[in-house]
PDB file of C-alpha atoms in Angstrom:
ATOM      1  CA  UNK A   1     -20.811  13.168 -11.423  1.00  0.00           C
ATOM      2  CA  UNK A   2     -17.864  15.283 -12.423  1.00  0.00           C
ATOM      3  CA  UNK A   3     -14.363  14.114 -11.662  1.00  0.00           C
ATOM      4  CA  UNK A   4     -12.171  15.674  -9.032  1.00  0.00           C
ATOM      5  CA  UNK A   5      -9.407  18.031 -10.038  1.00  0.00           C
ATOM      6  CA  UNK A   6      -6.045  16.322  -9.636  1.00  0.00           C
ATOM      7  CA  UNK A   7      -3.772  17.664  -6.930  1.00  0.00           C
ATOM      8  CA  UNK A   8      -0.172  16.816  -6.213  1.00  0.00           C
ATOM      9  CA  UNK A   9       0.176  14.231  -3.494  1.00  0.00           C
ATOM     10  CA  UNK A  10       3.318  16.041  -2.406  1.00  0.00           C
ATOM     11  CA  UNK A  11       1.316  18.826  -0.739  1.00  0.00           C
ATOM     12  CA  UNK A  12       2.344  17.508   2.664  1.00  0.00           C
ATOM     13  CA  UNK A  13      -0.078  18.532   5.371  1.00  0.00           C
ATOM     14  CA  UNK A  14      -2.666  19.961   2.936  1.00  0.00           C
ATOM     15  CA  UNK A  15      -5.129  17.218   3.772  1.00  0.00           C
ATOM     16  CA  UNK A  16      -8.816  17.291   2.923  1.00  0.00           C
ATOM     17  CA  UNK A  17     -11.173  15.715   5.389  1.00  0.00           C
ATOM     18  CA  UNK A  18     -13.948  13.282   4.628  1.00  0.00           C
ATOM     19  CA  UNK A  19     -14.383  11.105   1.582  1.00  0.00           C
ATOM     20  CA  UNK A  20     -12.952  12.047  -1.781  1.00  0.00           C
ATOM     21  CA  UNK A  21     -15.224  12.870  -4.708  1.00  0.00           C
ATOM     22  CA  UNK A  22     -15.154  10.581  -7.732  1.00  0.00           C
ATOM     23  CA  UNK A  23     -11.849  10.647  -9.556  1.00  0.00           C
ATOM     24  CA  UNK A  24     -13.519   9.940 -12.906  1.00  0.00           C
ATOM     25  CA  UNK A  25     -16.692  11.193 -14.549  1.00  0.00           C
ATOM     26  CA  UNK A  26     -18.815   8.110 -13.816  1.00  0.00           C
ATOM     27  CA  UNK A  27     -19.567   6.976 -10.289  1.00  0.00           C
ATOM     28  CA  UNK A  28     -19.894   3.310 -11.348  1.00  0.00           C
ATOM     29  CA  UNK A  29     -16.368   3.396 -12.772  1.00  0.00           C
ATOM     30  CA  UNK A  30     -15.038   5.114  -9.683  1.00  0.00           C
ATOM     31  CA  UNK A  31     -16.564   2.302  -7.617  1.00  0.00           C
ATOM     32  CA  UNK A  32     -14.581  -0.196  -9.694  1.00  0.00           C
ATOM     33  CA  UNK A  33     -11.361   1.787  -9.401  1.00  0.00           C
ATOM     34  CA  UNK A  34     -11.684   2.302  -5.642  1.00  0.00           C
ATOM     35  CA  UNK A  35     -13.324  -0.562  -3.791  1.00  0.00           C
ATOM     36  CA  UNK A  36     -14.476  -1.102  -0.239  1.00  0.00           C
ATOM     37  CA  UNK A  37     -11.878  -2.939   1.894  1.00  0.00           C
ATOM     38  CA  UNK A  38     -14.259  -5.876   2.304  1.00  0.00           C
ATOM     39  CA  UNK A  39     -14.283  -6.332  -1.471  1.00  0.00           C
ATOM     40  CA  UNK A  40     -10.525  -6.855  -1.463  1.00  0.00           C
ATOM     41  CA  UNK A  41     -10.820  -9.483   1.274  1.00  0.00           C
ATOM     42  CA  UNK A  42     -13.565 -11.293  -0.644  1.00  0.00           C
ATOM     43  CA  UNK A  43     -11.537 -11.245  -3.872  1.00  0.00           C
ATOM     44  CA  UNK A  44      -8.179 -12.440  -2.570  1.00  0.00           C
ATOM     45  CA  UNK A  45      -8.930 -14.759   0.356  1.00  0.00           C
ATOM     46  CA  UNK A  46     -10.139 -17.534  -2.022  1.00  0.00           C
ATOM     47  CA  UNK A  47      -6.940 -17.100  -4.051  1.00  0.00           C
ATOM     48  CA  UNK A  48      -4.846 -17.800  -0.955  1.00  0.00           C
ATOM     49  CA  UNK A  49      -7.003 -20.789  -0.006  1.00  0.00           C
ATOM     50  CA  UNK A  50      -6.884 -22.247  -3.529  1.00  0.00           C
ATOM     51  CA  UNK A  51      -3.106 -21.911  -3.772  1.00  0.00           C
ATOM     52  CA  UNK A  52      -2.624 -23.657  -0.425  1.00  0.00           C
ATOM     53  CA  UNK A  53      -5.136 -26.373  -1.274  1.00  0.00           C
ATOM     54  CA  UNK A  54      -3.549 -27.127  -4.638  1.00  0.00           C
ATOM     55  CA  UNK A  55      -0.092 -27.236  -3.072  1.00  0.00           C
ATOM     56  CA  UNK A  56      -1.042 -29.551  -0.202  1.00  0.00           C
ATOM     57  CA  UNK A  57       0.271 -33.057  -0.656  1.00  0.00           C
ATOM     58  CA  UNK A  58       2.595 -32.048  -3.484  1.00  0.00           C
ATOM     59  CA  UNK A  59       5.132 -30.316  -1.268  1.00  0.00           C
ATOM     60  CA  UNK A  60       6.450 -31.340   2.154  1.00  0.00           C
ATOM     61  CA  UNK A  61       5.302 -29.410   5.214  1.00  0.00           C
ATOM     62  CA  UNK A  62       8.523 -27.498   5.811  1.00  0.00           C
ATOM     63  CA  UNK A  63       8.973 -26.808   2.108  1.00  0.00           C
ATOM     64  CA  UNK A  64       5.377 -25.587   1.993  1.00  0.00           C
ATOM     65  CA  UNK A  65       6.026 -23.119   4.800  1.00  0.00           C
ATOM     66  CA  UNK A  66       9.332 -22.104   3.270  1.00  0.00           C
ATOM     67  CA  UNK A  67       7.893 -21.313  -0.146  1.00  0.00           C
ATOM     68  CA  UNK A  68       5.027 -19.395   1.471  1.00  0.00           C
ATOM     69  CA  UNK A  69       7.622 -17.367   3.382  1.00  0.00           C
ATOM     70  CA  UNK A  70       9.558 -16.662   0.192  1.00  0.00           C
ATOM     71  CA  UNK A  71       6.320 -15.543  -1.455  1.00  0.00           C
ATOM     72  CA  UNK A  72       5.609 -13.201   1.438  1.00  0.00           C
ATOM     73  CA  UNK A  73       9.122 -11.758   1.315  1.00  0.00           C
ATOM     74  CA  UNK A  74       8.753 -11.240  -2.428  1.00  0.00           C
ATOM     75  CA  UNK A  75       5.571  -9.310  -1.736  1.00  0.00           C
ATOM     76  CA  UNK A  76       7.362  -6.958   0.675  1.00  0.00           C
ATOM     77  CA  UNK A  77       9.792  -6.047  -2.114  1.00  0.00           C
ATOM     78  CA  UNK A  78       6.839  -5.476  -4.444  1.00  0.00           C
ATOM     79  CA  UNK A  79       5.293  -3.252  -1.788  1.00  0.00           C
ATOM     80  CA  UNK A  80       8.423  -1.153  -1.450  1.00  0.00           C
ATOM     81  CA  UNK A  81       9.369  -0.801  -5.109  1.00  0.00           C
ATOM     82  CA  UNK A  82       5.781  -0.548  -6.310  1.00  0.00           C
ATOM     83  CA  UNK A  83       5.130   2.288  -3.868  1.00  0.00           C
ATOM     84  CA  UNK A  84       8.392   4.008  -4.696  1.00  0.00           C
ATOM     85  CA  UNK A  85       8.561   3.577  -8.478  1.00  0.00           C
ATOM     86  CA  UNK A  86       4.956   3.147  -9.620  1.00  0.00           C
ATOM     87  CA  UNK A  87       2.711   4.978  -7.152  1.00  0.00           C
ATOM     88  CA  UNK A  88       5.093   7.895  -6.732  1.00  0.00           C
ATOM     89  CA  UNK A  89       5.907   8.385 -10.384  1.00  0.00           C
ATOM     90  CA  UNK A  90       4.255  11.791 -10.747  1.00  0.00           C
ATOM     91  CA  UNK A  91       4.067  13.317 -14.256  1.00  0.00           C
ATOM     92  CA  UNK A  92       3.331  17.028 -14.259  1.00  0.00           C
ATOM     93  CA  UNK A  93       0.413  16.949 -16.706  1.00  0.00           C
ATOM     94  CA  UNK A  94      -1.633  14.936 -19.146  1.00  0.00           C
ATOM     95  CA  UNK A  95      -2.899  11.380 -18.852  1.00  0.00           C
ATOM     96  CA  UNK A  96       0.010  10.328 -16.640  1.00  0.00           C
ATOM     97  CA  UNK A  97      -0.819  13.005 -14.075  1.00  0.00           C
ATOM     98  CA  UNK A  98      -4.485  11.983 -14.112  1.00  0.00           C
ATOM     99  CA  UNK A  99      -3.609   8.306 -13.727  1.00  0.00           C
ATOM    100  CA  UNK A 100      -1.268   9.020 -10.806  1.00  0.00           C
ATOM    101  CA  UNK A 101      -3.985  10.977  -9.048  1.00  0.00           C
ATOM    102  CA  UNK A 102      -6.529   8.178  -9.555  1.00  0.00           C
ATOM    103  CA  UNK A 103      -4.171   5.457  -8.320  1.00  0.00           C
ATOM    104  CA  UNK A 104      -2.431   7.212  -5.432  1.00  0.00           C
ATOM    105  CA  UNK A 105      -2.555  10.999  -5.385  1.00  0.00           C
ATOM    106  CA  UNK A 106      -6.147  11.010  -4.175  1.00  0.00           C
ATOM    107  CA  UNK A 107      -5.079   8.914  -1.183  1.00  0.00           C
ATOM    108  CA  UNK A 108      -2.547  11.554  -0.159  1.00  0.00           C
ATOM    109  CA  UNK A 109      -5.199  14.271  -0.488  1.00  0.00           C
ATOM    110  CA  UNK A 110      -7.874  12.271   1.373  1.00  0.00           C
ATOM    111  CA  UNK A 111      -5.944   9.925   3.679  1.00  0.00           C
ATOM    112  CA  UNK A 112      -9.007   9.178   5.844  1.00  0.00           C
ATOM    113  CA  UNK A 113     -11.106   7.858   2.954  1.00  0.00           C
ATOM    114  CA  UNK A 114     -11.063   4.076   3.488  1.00  0.00           C
ATOM    115  CA  UNK A 115     -11.769   3.303  -0.176  1.00  0.00           C
ATOM    116  CA  UNK A 116      -8.689   5.319  -1.211  1.00  0.00           C
ATOM    117  CA  UNK A 117      -6.536   3.491   1.344  1.00  0.00           C
ATOM    118  CA  UNK A 118      -6.927   0.193  -0.517  1.00  0.00           C
ATOM    119  CA  UNK A 119      -4.876  -0.503  -3.627  1.00  0.00           C
ATOM    120  CA  UNK A 120      -7.006  -0.202  -6.752  1.00  0.00           C
ATOM    121  CA  UNK A 121      -7.990  -3.530  -8.356  1.00  0.00           C
ATOM    122  CA  UNK A 122      -6.576  -2.306 -11.664  1.00  0.00           C
ATOM    123  CA  UNK A 123      -3.196  -2.697  -9.964  1.00  0.00           C
ATOM    124  CA  UNK A 124      -3.778  -5.473  -7.438  1.00  0.00           C
ATOM    125  CA  UNK A 125      -5.411  -8.002  -9.762  1.00  0.00           C
ATOM    126  CA  UNK A 126      -2.737  -7.888 -12.509  1.00  0.00           C
ATOM    127  CA  UNK A 127       0.009  -7.778  -9.880  1.00  0.00           C
ATOM    128  CA  UNK A 128      -1.180 -10.828  -7.942  1.00  0.00           C
ATOM    129  CA  UNK A 129      -2.385 -12.725 -11.000  1.00  0.00           C
ATOM    130  CA  UNK A 130       0.772 -11.961 -12.957  1.00  0.00           C
ATOM    131  CA  UNK A 131       3.037 -13.055 -10.115  1.00  0.00           C
ATOM    132  CA  UNK A 132       1.224 -16.376  -9.683  1.00  0.00           C
ATOM    133  CA  UNK A 133       1.241 -16.992 -13.432  1.00  0.00           C
ATOM    134  CA  UNK A 134       4.934 -16.220 -13.831  1.00  0.00           C
ATOM    135  CA  UNK A 135       6.047 -18.123 -10.735  1.00  0.00           C
ATOM    136  CA  UNK A 136       3.855 -21.203 -10.992  1.00  0.00           C
ATOM    137  CA  UNK A 137       2.355 -21.099 -14.468  1.00  0.00           C
ATOM    138  CA  UNK A 138       5.502 -20.475 -16.479  1.00  0.00           C
ATOM    139  CA  UNK A 139       7.902 -21.251 -13.658  1.00  0.00           C
ATOM    140  CA  UNK A 140       8.191 -24.321 -11.511  1.00  0.00           C
ATOM    141  CA  UNK A 141       7.478 -22.842  -8.096  1.00  0.00           C
ATOM    142  CA  UNK A 142       4.727 -24.457  -6.008  1.00  0.00           C
ATOM    143  CA  UNK A 143       1.480 -22.517  -5.845  1.00  0.00           C
ATOM    144  CA  UNK A 144       1.994 -21.920  -2.132  1.00  0.00           C
ATOM    145  CA  UNK A 145       4.533 -19.281  -3.204  1.00  0.00           C
ATOM    146  CA  UNK A 146       1.563 -17.414  -4.690  1.00  0.00           C
ATOM    147  CA  UNK A 147      -0.369 -17.963  -1.477  1.00  0.00           C
ATOM    148  CA  UNK A 148       2.408 -16.271   0.508  1.00  0.00           C
ATOM    149  CA  UNK A 149       2.604 -13.424  -1.992  1.00  0.00           C
ATOM    150  CA  UNK A 150      -1.164 -12.889  -2.009  1.00  0.00           C
ATOM    151  CA  UNK A 151      -1.319 -13.113   1.794  1.00  0.00           C
ATOM    152  CA  UNK A 152       1.396 -10.463   1.937  1.00  0.00           C
ATOM    153  CA  UNK A 153      -0.565  -8.184  -0.367  1.00  0.00           C
ATOM    154  CA  UNK A 154      -3.836  -8.629   1.500  1.00  0.00           C
ATOM    155  CA  UNK A 155      -2.293  -8.081   4.923  1.00  0.00           C
ATOM    156  CA  UNK A 156      -0.473  -5.009   3.582  1.00  0.00           C
ATOM    157  CA  UNK A 157      -3.743  -3.493   2.379  1.00  0.00           C
ATOM    158  CA  UNK A 158      -5.485  -4.112   5.699  1.00  0.00           C
ATOM    159  CA  UNK A 159      -2.402  -3.053   7.628  1.00  0.00           C
ATOM    160  CA  UNK A 160      -2.275   0.213   5.677  1.00  0.00           C
ATOM    161  CA  UNK A 161      -5.961   0.764   6.386  1.00  0.00           C
ATOM    162  CA  UNK A 162      -5.370   0.130  10.092  1.00  0.00           C
ATOM    163  CA  UNK A 163      -2.525   2.638  10.318  1.00  0.00           C
ATOM    164  CA  UNK A 164      -4.749   5.338   8.841  1.00  0.00           C
ATOM    165  CA  UNK A 165      -7.947   4.649  10.737  1.00  0.00           C
ATOM    166  CA  UNK A 166      -6.955   3.241  14.116  1.00  0.00           C
ATOM    167  CA  UNK A 167      -5.080   4.466  17.144  1.00  0.00           C
ATOM    168  CA  UNK A 168      -2.557   1.686  17.788  1.00  0.00           C
ATOM    169  CA  UNK A 169      -1.901   0.782  21.414  1.00  0.00           C
ATOM    170  CA  UNK A 170       1.255  -1.280  21.087  1.00  0.00           C
ATOM    171  CA  UNK A 171       4.648   0.333  20.833  1.00  0.00           C
ATOM    172  CA  UNK A 172       5.405  -1.417  17.536  1.00  0.00           C
ATOM    173  CA  UNK A 173       2.181  -0.334  15.884  1.00  0.00           C
ATOM    174  CA  UNK A 174       2.588   3.238  17.083  1.00  0.00           C
ATOM    175  CA  UNK A 175       6.095   3.259  15.631  1.00  0.00           C
ATOM    176  CA  UNK A 176       4.921   1.939  12.277  1.00  0.00           C
ATOM    177  CA  UNK A 177       2.071   4.437  12.171  1.00  0.00           C
ATOM    178  CA  UNK A 178       4.519   7.238  12.922  1.00  0.00           C
ATOM    179  CA  UNK A 179       6.755   6.111  10.066  1.00  0.00           C
ATOM    180  CA  UNK A 180       3.869   6.131   7.614  1.00  0.00           C
ATOM    181  CA  UNK A 181       2.559   9.484   8.787  1.00  0.00           C
ATOM    182  CA  UNK A 182       6.009  10.948   8.151  1.00  0.00           C
ATOM    183  CA  UNK A 183       5.666   9.764   4.561  1.00  0.00           C
ATOM    184  CA  UNK A 184       2.300  11.495   4.271  1.00  0.00           C
ATOM    185  CA  UNK A 185       2.954  14.742   6.100  1.00  0.00           C
ATOM    186  CA  UNK A 186       6.678  15.384   5.957  1.00  0.00           C
ATOM    187  CA  UNK A 187       8.397  13.764   2.978  1.00  0.00           C
ATOM    188  CA  UNK A 188       6.577  11.629   0.428  1.00  0.00           C
ATOM    189  CA  UNK A 189       9.843  10.889  -1.383  1.00  0.00           C
ATOM    190  CA  UNK A 190      10.873   8.604   1.491  1.00  0.00           C
ATOM    191  CA  UNK A 191       9.277   5.985   3.734  1.00  0.00           C
ATOM    192  CA  UNK A 192       7.853   3.596   1.136  1.00  0.00           C
ATOM    193  CA  UNK A 193       7.802   0.421   3.205  1.00  0.00           C
ATOM    194  CA  UNK A 194       4.526   0.357   5.122  1.00  0.00           C
ATOM    195  CA  UNK A 195       4.305  -3.180   6.443  1.00  0.00           C
ATOM    196  CA  UNK A 196       8.021  -3.730   5.777  1.00  0.00           C
ATOM    197  CA  UNK A 197       9.906  -0.525   6.694  1.00  0.00           C
ATOM    198  CA  UNK A 198      13.200  -2.411   6.894  1.00  0.00           C
ATOM    199  CA  UNK A 199      13.543  -2.008   3.117  1.00  0.00           C
ATOM    200  CA  UNK A 200      13.704   1.774   3.639  1.00  0.00           C
ATOM    201  CA  UNK A 201      16.629   1.227   5.947  1.00  0.00           C
ATOM    202  CA  UNK A 202      18.353  -1.022   3.422  1.00  0.00           C
ATOM    203  CA  UNK A 203      17.748   1.215   0.399  1.00  0.00           C
ATOM    204  CA  UNK A 204      18.411   4.522   2.149  1.00  0.00           C
ATOM    205  CA  UNK A 205      14.900   6.000   2.100  1.00  0.00           C
ATOM    206  CA  UNK A 206      14.007   5.944   5.807  1.00  0.00           C
ATOM    207  CA  UNK A 207      12.677   9.107   7.446  1.00  0.00           C
ATOM    208  CA  UNK A 208      14.358  10.054  10.696  1.00  0.00           C
ATOM    209  CA  UNK A 209      12.333  11.296  13.622  1.00  0.00           C
ATOM    210  CA  UNK A 210      12.336  15.071  14.135  1.00  0.00           C
ATOM    211  CA  UNK A 211      11.584  17.256  17.115  1.00  0.00           C
ATOM    212  CA  UNK A 212       8.894  19.902  17.017  1.00  0.00           C
ATOM    213  CA  UNK A 213      10.381  23.396  16.978  1.00  0.00           C
ATOM    214  CA  UNK A 214      10.833  24.635  20.519  1.00  0.00           C
ATOM    215  CA  UNK A 215      10.120  21.246  22.067  1.00  0.00           C
ATOM    216  CA  UNK A 216      13.429  19.497  21.722  1.00  0.00           C
ATOM    217  CA  UNK A 217      14.161  16.671  24.059  1.00  0.00           C
ATOM    218  CA  UNK A 218      12.975  13.145  24.705  1.00  0.00           C
ATOM    219  CA  UNK A 219       9.270  12.806  25.220  1.00  0.00           C
ATOM    220  CA  UNK A 220       8.353  15.381  22.584  1.00  0.00           C
ATOM    221  CA  UNK A 221       8.882  13.497  19.323  1.00  0.00           C
ATOM    222  CA  UNK A 222       7.531  14.792  16.050  1.00  0.00           C
ATOM    223  CA  UNK A 223       6.595  12.622  13.137  1.00  0.00           C
TER     224      UNK A 223
END
């Protein structure tokens, strides 16, 4: 199978429907680069369970919850800065341009492809594994910190998938979906916090709501 031609993810609104073709020349490699959402759950749920299990009894209950919360908060910063600095670093040509397309550009071109809505394992595995190793292997933090971090990553991935493929009913979920759709279809240089949009507010990258031309007024919000 031939690989897809890279396209800039910044082509806001120029969305292709359906599933994306392979981003590399071999379908088996593409299936390793872009996995089914269930694969991510199967890979990382045991990591969370193991970190909690190994921490139990070594850390008090409140401390356990506290370190898990710190791990989760650390993930939200990884989500924001990883999305902003890594996934939206867009070289114009060469290997860097190809790599950007494989890791994130294809998701902007095919936002309804579930496999492209999940972070590639070539990023998620080193990111989660590296964080646990640095925090608890080299550092002295309890492993439950890694559990909170990994839980944050996994919920982010599924949350991102939900915002693309569901029609949220609650006001909060509709708001969060609107924020993410603005990133996709209006300005992909802003709106990097998906499960944690408060970092956009703090770091000055939030996307304000706009009105559709000719429909100004409450009740006619645009993304």
